[in-house]
Coordinates of N, CA and C in Angstrom, one line a residue:
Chain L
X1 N -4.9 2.9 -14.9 CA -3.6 3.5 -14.3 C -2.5 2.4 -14.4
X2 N -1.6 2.8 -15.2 CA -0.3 1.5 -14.9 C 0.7 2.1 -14.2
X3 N 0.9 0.8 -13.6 CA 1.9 1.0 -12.5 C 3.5 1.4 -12.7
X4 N 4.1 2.0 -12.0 CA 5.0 2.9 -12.2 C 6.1 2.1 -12.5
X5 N 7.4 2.3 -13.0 CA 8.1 1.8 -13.9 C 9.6 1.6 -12.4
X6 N 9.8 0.4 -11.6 CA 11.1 0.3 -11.3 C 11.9 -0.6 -11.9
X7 N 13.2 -0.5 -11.7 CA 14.2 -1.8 -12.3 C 13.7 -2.9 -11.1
X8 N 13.5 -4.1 -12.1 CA 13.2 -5.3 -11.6 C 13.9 -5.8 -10.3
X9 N 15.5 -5.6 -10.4 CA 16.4 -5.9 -9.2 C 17.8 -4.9 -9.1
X10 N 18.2 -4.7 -7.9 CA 19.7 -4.0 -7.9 C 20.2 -4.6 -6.7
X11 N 21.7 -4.8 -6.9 CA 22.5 -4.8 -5.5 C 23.3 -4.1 -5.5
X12 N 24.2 -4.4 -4.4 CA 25.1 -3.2 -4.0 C 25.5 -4.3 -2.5
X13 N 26.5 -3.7 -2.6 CA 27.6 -4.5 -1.2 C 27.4 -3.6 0.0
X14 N 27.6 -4.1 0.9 CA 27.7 -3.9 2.2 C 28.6 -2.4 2.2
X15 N 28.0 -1.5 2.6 CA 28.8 0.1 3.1 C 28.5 0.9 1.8
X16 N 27.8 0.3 0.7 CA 27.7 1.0 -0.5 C 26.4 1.9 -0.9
X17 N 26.0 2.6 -1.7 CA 25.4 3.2 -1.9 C 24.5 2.7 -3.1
X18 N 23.0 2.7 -2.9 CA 22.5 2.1 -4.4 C 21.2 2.9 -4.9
X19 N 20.9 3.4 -5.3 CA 19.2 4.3 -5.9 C 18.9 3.6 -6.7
X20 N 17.5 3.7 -6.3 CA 16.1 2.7 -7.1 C 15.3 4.6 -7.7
X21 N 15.0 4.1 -9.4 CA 14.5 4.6 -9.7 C 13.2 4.3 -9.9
X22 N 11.8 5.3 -10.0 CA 10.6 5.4 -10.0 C 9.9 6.2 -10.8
X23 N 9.3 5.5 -12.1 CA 9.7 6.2 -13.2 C 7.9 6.4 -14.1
X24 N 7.4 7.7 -13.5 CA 5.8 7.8 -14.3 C 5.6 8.6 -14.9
X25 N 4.6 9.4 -15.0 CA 4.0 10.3 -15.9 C 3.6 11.7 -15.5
X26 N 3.0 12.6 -16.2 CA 3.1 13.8 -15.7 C 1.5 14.4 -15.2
X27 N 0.7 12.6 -14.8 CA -0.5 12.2 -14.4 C -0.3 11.9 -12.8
X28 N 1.2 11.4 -12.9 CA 1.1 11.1 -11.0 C 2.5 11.4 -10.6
X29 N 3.8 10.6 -11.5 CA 5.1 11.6 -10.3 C 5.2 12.8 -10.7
X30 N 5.1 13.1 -11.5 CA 5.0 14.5 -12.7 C 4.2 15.8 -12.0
X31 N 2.9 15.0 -11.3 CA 1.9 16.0 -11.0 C 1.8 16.6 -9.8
X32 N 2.7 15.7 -9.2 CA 1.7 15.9 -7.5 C 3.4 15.2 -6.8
X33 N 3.6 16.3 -5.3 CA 5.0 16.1 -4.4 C 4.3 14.9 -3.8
X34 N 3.7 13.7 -4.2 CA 2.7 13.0 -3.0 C 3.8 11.3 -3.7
X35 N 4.9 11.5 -3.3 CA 5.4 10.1 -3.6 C 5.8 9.5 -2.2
X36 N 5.8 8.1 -1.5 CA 6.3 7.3 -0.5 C 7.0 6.0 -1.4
X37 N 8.1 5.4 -0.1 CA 8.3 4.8 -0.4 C 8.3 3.3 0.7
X38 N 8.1 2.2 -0.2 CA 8.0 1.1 1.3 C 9.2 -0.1 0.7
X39 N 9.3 -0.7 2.3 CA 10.4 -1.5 2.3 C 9.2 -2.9 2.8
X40 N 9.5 -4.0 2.2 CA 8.6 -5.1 2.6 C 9.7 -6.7 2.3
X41 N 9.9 -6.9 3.6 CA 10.7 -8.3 3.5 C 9.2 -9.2 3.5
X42 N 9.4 -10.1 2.5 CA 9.0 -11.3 2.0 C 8.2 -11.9 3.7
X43 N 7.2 -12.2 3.9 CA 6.2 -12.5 4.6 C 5.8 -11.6 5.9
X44 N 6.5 -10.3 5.4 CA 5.6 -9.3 6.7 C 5.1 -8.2 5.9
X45 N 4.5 -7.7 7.0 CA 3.5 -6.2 6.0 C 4.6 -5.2 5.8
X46 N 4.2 -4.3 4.7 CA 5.3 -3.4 4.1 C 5.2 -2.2 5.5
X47 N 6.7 -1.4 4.8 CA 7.1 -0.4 6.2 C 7.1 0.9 5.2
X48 N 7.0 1.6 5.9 CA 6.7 2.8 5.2 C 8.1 3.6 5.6
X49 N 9.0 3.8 4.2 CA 9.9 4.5 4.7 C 10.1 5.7 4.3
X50 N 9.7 6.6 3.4 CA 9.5 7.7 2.8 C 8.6 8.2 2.7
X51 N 7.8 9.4 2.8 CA 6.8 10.0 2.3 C 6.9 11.5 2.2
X52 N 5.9 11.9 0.8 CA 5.9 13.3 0.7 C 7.1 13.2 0.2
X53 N 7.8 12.8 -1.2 CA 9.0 12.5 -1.9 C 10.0 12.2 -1.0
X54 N 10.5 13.0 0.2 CA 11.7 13.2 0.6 C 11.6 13.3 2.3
X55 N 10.2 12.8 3.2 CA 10.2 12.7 4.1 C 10.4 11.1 4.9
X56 N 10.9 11.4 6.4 CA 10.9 10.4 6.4 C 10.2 9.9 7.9
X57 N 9.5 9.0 8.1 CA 8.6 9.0 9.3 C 9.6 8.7 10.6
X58 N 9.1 8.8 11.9 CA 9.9 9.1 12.7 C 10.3 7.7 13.3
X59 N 11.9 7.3 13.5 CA 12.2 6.0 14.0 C 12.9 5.5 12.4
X60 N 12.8 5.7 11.4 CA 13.5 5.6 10.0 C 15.0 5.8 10.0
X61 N 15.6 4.9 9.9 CA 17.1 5.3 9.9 C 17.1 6.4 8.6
X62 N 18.3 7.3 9.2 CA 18.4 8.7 7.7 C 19.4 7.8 7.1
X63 N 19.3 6.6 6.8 CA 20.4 6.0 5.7 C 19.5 6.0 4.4
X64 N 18.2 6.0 4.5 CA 17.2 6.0 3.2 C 16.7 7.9 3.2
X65 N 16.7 8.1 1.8 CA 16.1 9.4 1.4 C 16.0 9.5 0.2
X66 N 15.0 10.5 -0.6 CA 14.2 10.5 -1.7 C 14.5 11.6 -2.1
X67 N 13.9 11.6 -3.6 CA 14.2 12.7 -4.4 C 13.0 12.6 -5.8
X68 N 12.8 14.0 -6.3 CA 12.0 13.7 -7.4 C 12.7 14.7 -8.4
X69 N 12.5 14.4 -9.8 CA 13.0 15.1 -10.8 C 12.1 15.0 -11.8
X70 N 11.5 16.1 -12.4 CA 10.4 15.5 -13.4 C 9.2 14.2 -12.8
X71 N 9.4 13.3 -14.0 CA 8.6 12.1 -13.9 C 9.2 11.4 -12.9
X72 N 10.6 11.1 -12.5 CA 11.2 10.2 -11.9 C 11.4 10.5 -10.3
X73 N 11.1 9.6 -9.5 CA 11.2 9.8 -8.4 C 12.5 8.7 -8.1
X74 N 13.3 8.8 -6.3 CA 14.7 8.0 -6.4 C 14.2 7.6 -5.1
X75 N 14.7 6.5 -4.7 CA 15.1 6.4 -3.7 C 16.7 5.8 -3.3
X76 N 17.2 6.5 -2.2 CA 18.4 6.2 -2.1 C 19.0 5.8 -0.9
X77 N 19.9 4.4 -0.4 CA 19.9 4.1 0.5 C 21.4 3.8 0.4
X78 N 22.0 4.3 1.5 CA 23.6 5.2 1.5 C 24.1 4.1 3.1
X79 N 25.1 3.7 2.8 CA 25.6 2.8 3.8 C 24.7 0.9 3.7
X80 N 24.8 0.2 3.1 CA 24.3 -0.8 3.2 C 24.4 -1.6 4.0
X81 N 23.2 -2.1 4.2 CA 23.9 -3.0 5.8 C 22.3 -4.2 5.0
X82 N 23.3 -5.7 5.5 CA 23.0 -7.0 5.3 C 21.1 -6.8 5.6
X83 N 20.3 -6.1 6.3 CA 19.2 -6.2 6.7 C 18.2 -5.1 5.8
X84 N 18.8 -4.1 4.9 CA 18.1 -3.7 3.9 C 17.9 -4.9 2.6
X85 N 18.1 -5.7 3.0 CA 17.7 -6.9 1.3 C 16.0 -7.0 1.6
X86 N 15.7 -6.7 0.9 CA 13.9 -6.3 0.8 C 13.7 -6.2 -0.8
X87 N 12.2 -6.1 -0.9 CA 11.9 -5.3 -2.1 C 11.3 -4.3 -1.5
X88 N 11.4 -3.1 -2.9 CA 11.0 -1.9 -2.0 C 10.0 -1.5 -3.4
X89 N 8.8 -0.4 -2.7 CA 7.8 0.1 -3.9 C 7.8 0.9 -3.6
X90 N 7.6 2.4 -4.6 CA 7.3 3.5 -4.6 C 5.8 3.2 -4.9
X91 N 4.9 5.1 -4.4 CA 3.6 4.8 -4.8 C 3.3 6.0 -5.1
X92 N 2.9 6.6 -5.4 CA 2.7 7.8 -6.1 C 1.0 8.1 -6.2
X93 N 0.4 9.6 -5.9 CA -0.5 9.8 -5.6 C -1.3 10.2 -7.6
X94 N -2.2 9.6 -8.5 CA -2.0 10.0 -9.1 C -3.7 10.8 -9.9
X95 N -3.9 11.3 -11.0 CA -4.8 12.1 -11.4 C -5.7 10.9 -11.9
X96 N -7.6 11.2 -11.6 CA -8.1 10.1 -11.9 C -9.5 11.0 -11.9
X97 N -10.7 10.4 -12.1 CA -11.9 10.9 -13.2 C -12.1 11.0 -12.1
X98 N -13.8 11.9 -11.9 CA -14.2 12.6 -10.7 C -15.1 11.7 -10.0
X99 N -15.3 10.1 -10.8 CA -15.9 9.1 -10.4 C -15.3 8.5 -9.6
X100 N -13.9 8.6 -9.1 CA -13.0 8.3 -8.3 C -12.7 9.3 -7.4
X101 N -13.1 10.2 -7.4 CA -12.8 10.8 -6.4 C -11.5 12.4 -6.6
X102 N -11.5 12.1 -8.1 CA -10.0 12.9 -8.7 C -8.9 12.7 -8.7
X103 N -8.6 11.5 -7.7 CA -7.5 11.2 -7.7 C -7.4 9.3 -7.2
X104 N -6.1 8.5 -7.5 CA -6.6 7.4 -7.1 C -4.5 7.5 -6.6
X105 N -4.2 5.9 -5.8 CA -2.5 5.5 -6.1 C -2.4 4.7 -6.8
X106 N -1.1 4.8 -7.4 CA -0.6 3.6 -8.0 C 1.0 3.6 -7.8
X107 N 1.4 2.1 -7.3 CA 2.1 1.3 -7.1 C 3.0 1.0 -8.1
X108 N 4.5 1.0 -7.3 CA 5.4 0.5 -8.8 C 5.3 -0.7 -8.9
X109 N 6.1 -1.3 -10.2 CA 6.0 -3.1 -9.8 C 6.9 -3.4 -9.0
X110 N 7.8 -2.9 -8.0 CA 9.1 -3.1 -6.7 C 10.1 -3.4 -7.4
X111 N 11.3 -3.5 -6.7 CA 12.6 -3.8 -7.1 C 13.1 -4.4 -5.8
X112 N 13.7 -5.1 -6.4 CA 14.1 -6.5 -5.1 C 16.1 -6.2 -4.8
X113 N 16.0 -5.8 -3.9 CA 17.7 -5.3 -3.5 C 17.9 -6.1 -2.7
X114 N 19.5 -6.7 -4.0 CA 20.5 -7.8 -3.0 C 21.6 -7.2 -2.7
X115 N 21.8 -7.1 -0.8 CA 23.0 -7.0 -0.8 C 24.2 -8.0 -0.8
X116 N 25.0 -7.7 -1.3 CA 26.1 -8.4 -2.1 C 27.1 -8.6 -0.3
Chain B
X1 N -0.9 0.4 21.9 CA 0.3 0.4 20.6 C -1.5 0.4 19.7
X2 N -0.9 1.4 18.8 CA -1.3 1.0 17.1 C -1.5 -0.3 16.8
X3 N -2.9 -0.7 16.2 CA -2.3 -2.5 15.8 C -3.7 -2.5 14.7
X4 N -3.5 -3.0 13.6 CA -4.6 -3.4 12.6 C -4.1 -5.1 12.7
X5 N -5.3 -5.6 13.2 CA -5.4 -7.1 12.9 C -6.2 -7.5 11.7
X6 N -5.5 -8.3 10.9 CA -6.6 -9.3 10.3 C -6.8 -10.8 10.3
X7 N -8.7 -10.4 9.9 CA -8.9 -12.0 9.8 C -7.8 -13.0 9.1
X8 N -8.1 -14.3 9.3 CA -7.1 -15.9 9.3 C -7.4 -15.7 7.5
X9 N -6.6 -16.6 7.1 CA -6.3 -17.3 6.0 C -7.9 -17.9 5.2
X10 N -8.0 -17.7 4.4 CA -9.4 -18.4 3.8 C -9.3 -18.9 2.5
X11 N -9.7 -20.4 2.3 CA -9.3 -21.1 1.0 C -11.2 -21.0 0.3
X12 N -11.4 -20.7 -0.7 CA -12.8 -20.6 -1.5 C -12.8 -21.3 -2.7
X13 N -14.2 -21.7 -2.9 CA -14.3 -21.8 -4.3 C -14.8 -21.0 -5.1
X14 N -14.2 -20.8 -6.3 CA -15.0 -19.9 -7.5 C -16.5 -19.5 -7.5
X15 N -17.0 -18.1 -7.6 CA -18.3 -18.1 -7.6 C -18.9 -17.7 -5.7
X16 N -18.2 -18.2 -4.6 CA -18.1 -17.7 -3.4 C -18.4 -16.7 -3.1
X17 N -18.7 -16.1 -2.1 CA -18.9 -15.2 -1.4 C -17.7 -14.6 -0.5
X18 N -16.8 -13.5 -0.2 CA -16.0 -13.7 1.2 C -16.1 -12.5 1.8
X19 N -16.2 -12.0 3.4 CA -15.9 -11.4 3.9 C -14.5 -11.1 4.8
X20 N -13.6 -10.3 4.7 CA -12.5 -10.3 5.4 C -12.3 -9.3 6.0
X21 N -11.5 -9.0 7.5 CA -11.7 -8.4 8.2 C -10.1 -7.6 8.6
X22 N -10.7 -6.4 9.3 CA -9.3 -5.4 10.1 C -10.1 -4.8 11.5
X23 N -9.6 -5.5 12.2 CA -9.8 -5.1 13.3 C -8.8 -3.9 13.9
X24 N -9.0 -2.3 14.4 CA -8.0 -1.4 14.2 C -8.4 -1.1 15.8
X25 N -7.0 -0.8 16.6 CA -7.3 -0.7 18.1 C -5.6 0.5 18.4
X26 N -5.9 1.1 19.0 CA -4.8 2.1 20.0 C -5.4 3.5 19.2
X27 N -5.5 3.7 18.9 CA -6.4 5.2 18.2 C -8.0 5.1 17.8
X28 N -7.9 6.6 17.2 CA -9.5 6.9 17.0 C -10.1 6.8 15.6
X29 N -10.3 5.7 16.1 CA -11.2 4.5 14.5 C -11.4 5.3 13.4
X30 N -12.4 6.6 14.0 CA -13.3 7.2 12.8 C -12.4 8.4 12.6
X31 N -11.0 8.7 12.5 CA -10.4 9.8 12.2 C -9.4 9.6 11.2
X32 N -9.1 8.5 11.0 CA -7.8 7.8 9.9 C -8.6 7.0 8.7
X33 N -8.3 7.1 7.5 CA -8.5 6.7 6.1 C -7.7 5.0 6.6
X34 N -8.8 4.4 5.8 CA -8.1 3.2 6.1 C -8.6 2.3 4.5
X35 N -7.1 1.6 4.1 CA -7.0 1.9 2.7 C -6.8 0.1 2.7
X36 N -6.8 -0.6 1.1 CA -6.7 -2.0 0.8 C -5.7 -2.2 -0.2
X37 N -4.9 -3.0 -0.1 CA -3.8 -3.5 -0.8 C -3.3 -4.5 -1.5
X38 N -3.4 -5.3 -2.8 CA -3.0 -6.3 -3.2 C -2.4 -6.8 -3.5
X39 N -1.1 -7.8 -3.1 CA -0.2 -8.5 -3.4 C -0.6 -9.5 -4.1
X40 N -0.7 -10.3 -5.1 CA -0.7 -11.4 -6.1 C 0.4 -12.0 -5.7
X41 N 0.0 -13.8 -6.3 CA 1.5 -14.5 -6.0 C 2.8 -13.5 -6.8
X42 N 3.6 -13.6 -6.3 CA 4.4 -13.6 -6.9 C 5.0 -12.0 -7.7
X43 N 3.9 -11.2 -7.6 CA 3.9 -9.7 -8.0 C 3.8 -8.2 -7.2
X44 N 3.9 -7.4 -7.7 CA 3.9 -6.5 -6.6 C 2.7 -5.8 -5.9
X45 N 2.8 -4.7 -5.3 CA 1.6 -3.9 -4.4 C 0.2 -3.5 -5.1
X46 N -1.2 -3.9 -5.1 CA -1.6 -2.9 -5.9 C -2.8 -2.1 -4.7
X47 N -3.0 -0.6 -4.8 CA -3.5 0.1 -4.2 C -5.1 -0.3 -4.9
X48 N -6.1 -0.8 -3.9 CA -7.6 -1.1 -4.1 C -8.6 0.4 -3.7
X49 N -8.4 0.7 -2.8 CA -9.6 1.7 -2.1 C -9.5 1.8 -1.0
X50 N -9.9 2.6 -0.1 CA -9.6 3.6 0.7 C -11.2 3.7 1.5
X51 N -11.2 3.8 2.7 CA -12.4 4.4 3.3 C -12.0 5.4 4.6
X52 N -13.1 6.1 5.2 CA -12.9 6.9 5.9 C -14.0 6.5 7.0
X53 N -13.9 6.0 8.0 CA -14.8 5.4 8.8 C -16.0 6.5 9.2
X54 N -15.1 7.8 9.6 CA -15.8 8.5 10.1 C -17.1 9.2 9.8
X55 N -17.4 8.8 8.2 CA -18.8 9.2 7.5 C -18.7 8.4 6.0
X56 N -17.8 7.1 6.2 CA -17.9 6.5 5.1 C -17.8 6.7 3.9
X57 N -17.4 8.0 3.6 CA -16.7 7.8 2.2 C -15.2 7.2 1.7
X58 N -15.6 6.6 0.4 CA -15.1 5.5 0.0 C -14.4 5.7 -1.2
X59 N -13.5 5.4 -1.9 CA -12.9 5.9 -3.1 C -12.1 4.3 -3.5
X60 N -12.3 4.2 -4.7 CA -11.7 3.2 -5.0 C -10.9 3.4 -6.3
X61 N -9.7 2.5 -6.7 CA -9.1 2.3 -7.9 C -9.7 2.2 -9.1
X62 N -10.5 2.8 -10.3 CA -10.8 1.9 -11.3 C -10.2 0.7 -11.7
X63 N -9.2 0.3 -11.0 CA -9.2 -1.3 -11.6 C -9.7 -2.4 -10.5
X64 N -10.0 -1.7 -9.4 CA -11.1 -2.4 -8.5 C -12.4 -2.3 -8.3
X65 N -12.8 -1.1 -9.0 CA -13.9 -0.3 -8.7 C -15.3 -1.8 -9.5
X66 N -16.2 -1.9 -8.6 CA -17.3 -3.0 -9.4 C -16.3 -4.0 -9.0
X67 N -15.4 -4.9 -8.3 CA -14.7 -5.8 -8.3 C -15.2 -6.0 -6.9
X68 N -14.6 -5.0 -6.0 CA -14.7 -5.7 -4.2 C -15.2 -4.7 -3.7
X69 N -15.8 -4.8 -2.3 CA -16.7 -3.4 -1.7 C -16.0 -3.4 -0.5
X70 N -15.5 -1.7 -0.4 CA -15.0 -1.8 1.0 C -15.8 -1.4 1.9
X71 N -15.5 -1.7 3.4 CA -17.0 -1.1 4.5 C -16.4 -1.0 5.7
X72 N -16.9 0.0 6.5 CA -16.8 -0.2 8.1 C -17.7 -0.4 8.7
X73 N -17.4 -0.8 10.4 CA -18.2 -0.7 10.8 C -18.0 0.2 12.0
X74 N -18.0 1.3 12.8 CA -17.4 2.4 13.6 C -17.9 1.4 15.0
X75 N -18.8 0.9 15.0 CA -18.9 0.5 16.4 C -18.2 -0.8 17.1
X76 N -17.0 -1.5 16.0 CA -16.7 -1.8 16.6 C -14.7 -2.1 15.7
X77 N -14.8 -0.8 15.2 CA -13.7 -0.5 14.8 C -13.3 -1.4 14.2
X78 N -13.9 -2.1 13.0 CA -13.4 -3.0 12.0 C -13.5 -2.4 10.6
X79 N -12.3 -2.3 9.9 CA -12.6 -2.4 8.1 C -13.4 -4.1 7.3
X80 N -13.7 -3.9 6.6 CA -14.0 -5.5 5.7 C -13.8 -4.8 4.3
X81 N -13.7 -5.5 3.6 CA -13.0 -6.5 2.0 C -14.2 -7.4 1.5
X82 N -14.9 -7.1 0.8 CA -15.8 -8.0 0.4 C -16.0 -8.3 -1.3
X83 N -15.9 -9.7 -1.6 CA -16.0 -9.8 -3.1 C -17.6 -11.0 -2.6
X84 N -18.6 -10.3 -3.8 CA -19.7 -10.9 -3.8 C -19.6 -12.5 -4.7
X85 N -18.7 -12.7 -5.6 CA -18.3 -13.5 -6.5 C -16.5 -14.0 -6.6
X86 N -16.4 -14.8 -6.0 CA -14.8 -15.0 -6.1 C -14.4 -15.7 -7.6
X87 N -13.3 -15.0 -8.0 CA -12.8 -15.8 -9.0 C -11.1 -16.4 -8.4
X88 N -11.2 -17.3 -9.5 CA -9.5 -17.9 -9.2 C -8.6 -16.6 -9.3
X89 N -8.3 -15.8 -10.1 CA -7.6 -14.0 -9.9 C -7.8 -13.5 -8.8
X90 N -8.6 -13.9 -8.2 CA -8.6 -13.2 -6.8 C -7.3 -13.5 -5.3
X91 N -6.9 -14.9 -6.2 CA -5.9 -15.0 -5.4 C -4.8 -14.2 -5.1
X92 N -4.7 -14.1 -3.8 CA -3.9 -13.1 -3.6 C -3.8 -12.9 -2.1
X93 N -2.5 -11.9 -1.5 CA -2.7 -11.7 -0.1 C -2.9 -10.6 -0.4
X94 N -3.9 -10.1 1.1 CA -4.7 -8.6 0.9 C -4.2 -7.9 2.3
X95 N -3.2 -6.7 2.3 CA -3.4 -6.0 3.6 C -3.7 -4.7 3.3
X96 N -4.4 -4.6 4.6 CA -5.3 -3.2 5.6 C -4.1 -2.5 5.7
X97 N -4.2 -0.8 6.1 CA -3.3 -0.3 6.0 C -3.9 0.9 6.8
X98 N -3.7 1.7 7.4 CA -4.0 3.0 7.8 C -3.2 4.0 7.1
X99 N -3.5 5.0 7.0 CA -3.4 5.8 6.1 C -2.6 7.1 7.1
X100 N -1.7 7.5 7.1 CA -0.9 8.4 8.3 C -1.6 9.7 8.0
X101 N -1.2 10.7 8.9 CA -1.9 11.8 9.2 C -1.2 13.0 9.1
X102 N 0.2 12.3 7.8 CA 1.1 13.4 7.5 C 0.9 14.1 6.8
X103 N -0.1 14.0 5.5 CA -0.9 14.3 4.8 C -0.9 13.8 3.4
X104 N 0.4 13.7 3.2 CA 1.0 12.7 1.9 C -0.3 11.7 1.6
X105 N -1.2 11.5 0.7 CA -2.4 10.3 0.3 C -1.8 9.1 -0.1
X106 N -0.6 9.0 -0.1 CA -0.1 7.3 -0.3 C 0.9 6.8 0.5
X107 N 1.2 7.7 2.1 CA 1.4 7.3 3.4 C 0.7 6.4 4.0
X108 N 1.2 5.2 4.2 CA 0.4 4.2 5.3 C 1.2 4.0 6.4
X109 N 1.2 4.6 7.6 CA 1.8 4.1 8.5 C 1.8 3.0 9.4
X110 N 0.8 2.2 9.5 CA 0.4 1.1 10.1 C -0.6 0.2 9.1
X111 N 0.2 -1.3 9.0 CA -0.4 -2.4 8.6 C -0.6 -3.3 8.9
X112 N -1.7 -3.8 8.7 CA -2.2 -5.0 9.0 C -0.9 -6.4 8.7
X113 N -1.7 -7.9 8.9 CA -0.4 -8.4 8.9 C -1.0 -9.2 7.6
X114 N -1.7 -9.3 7.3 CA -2.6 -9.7 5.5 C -3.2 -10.9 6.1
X115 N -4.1 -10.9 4.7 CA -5.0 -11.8 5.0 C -4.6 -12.8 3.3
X116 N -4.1 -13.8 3.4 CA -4.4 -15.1 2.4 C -5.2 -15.7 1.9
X117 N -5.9 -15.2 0.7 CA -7.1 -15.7 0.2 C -7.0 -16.7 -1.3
X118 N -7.2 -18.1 -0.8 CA -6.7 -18.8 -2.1 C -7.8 -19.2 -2.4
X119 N -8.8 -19.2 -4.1 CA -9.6 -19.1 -5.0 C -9.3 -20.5 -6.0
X120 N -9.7 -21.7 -5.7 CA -9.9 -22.9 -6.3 C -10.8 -23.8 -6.4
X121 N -10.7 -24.5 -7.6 CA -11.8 -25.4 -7.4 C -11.4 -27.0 -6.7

């Protein structure tokens, strides 16, 4: 399974608006509404901010929300503020042999967002 | 409160044995999928396997699968991580993860705080 395709890095300024694309196949974003997404600052465990493409768990600021189109799934984070600079990974639920169970995840490589 | 602990930091040599641990406490141990995670220096997340305490079934990545064995133990609400053979690749930090109950299968709502396993001779 290779891991899903994000841009390496994006920024965006403070009050602005920036989407991270999440970019697979029609094996796992293609197949299945089962995309999350996580926010993880550099020495803590990752936070779960999306799930189910476009949900978001409860206590989530609604400045982050998702979308899926075909293969590509988005995430989009509207109002920037100095404390979203993270890298963030989509994961996607995807099709796999019945030795696995039918299905297995796989992880994008993240994208590292600077705010400006 | 929700809380997955894990075991300390562990430095090995090649060829080693290791056991590593998640201790899972404020809920009900054997009702939540409790999944493994690998961060490499320097690279991103990779999704390992997945267990279910409550009757032990286990599901792993084929790019883990024959690499590391995951396990519980229900009586005393811990996951483990086990590589029978450590190599230098194995370096990496590893977090535990619970698996949420929204139903989404790549929902983790609660994570451990990882475990640092450095592979040298």
């Amino acid at each position: 399974q290779s891991a899903l395709t994000q841009p390496a890095s994006v920024s965006g300024s403070s009050g602005q608006s920036i989407t991270i694309s999440c970019t697979g196949t029609n094996s796992d974003v293609g197949a299945y509404d089962y995309v999350s997404w996580y926010q993880h600052h550099p020495g803590k465990a990752p936070k779960l901010i999306i799930y189910d493409v476009n949900k978001r768990p409860s206590g989530v600021s609604n400045h982050f929300s998702g979308s899926k189109s075909g293969n590509t799934a988005s995430l989009t984070i509207s109002g920037l503020q100095a404390e979203d600079e993270a890298d963030y990974y989509c994961c996607s639920y995807a099709r796999s042999s019945r030795e696995f169970g039918g299905g297995t995840r796989v992880f994008g490589g993240g994208t590292k967002l600077t705010v400006l | 409160e929700v809380q997955l602990v894990q075991s300390g930091a562990e430095m090995k040599k090649p060829g080693e044995s290791l056991n590593i641990s998640c201790r899972c406490s404020g809920y009900s141990f054997t009702t939540y999928w409790i999944g493994w995670v690998r961060q490499m220096p320097g690279k991103g997340l990779e999704w390992m396997g997945i267990i279910y305490p409550g009757d032990s079934d286990i599901r792993y990545s084929p790019s883990f699968q024959g690499q590391v064995t995951v396990s519980a133990d229900k009586s005393i609400s811990t996951a483990y991580l086990q590589w029978s053979s450590l190599k230098a690749s194995d370096t990496a930090m590893y977090y535990c993860a619970r698996r949420s109950d929204h139903g989404d299968p790549t929902a983790y709502d609660i994570w451990g705080q990882g475990t640092m396993i450095t592979v040298s001779s």
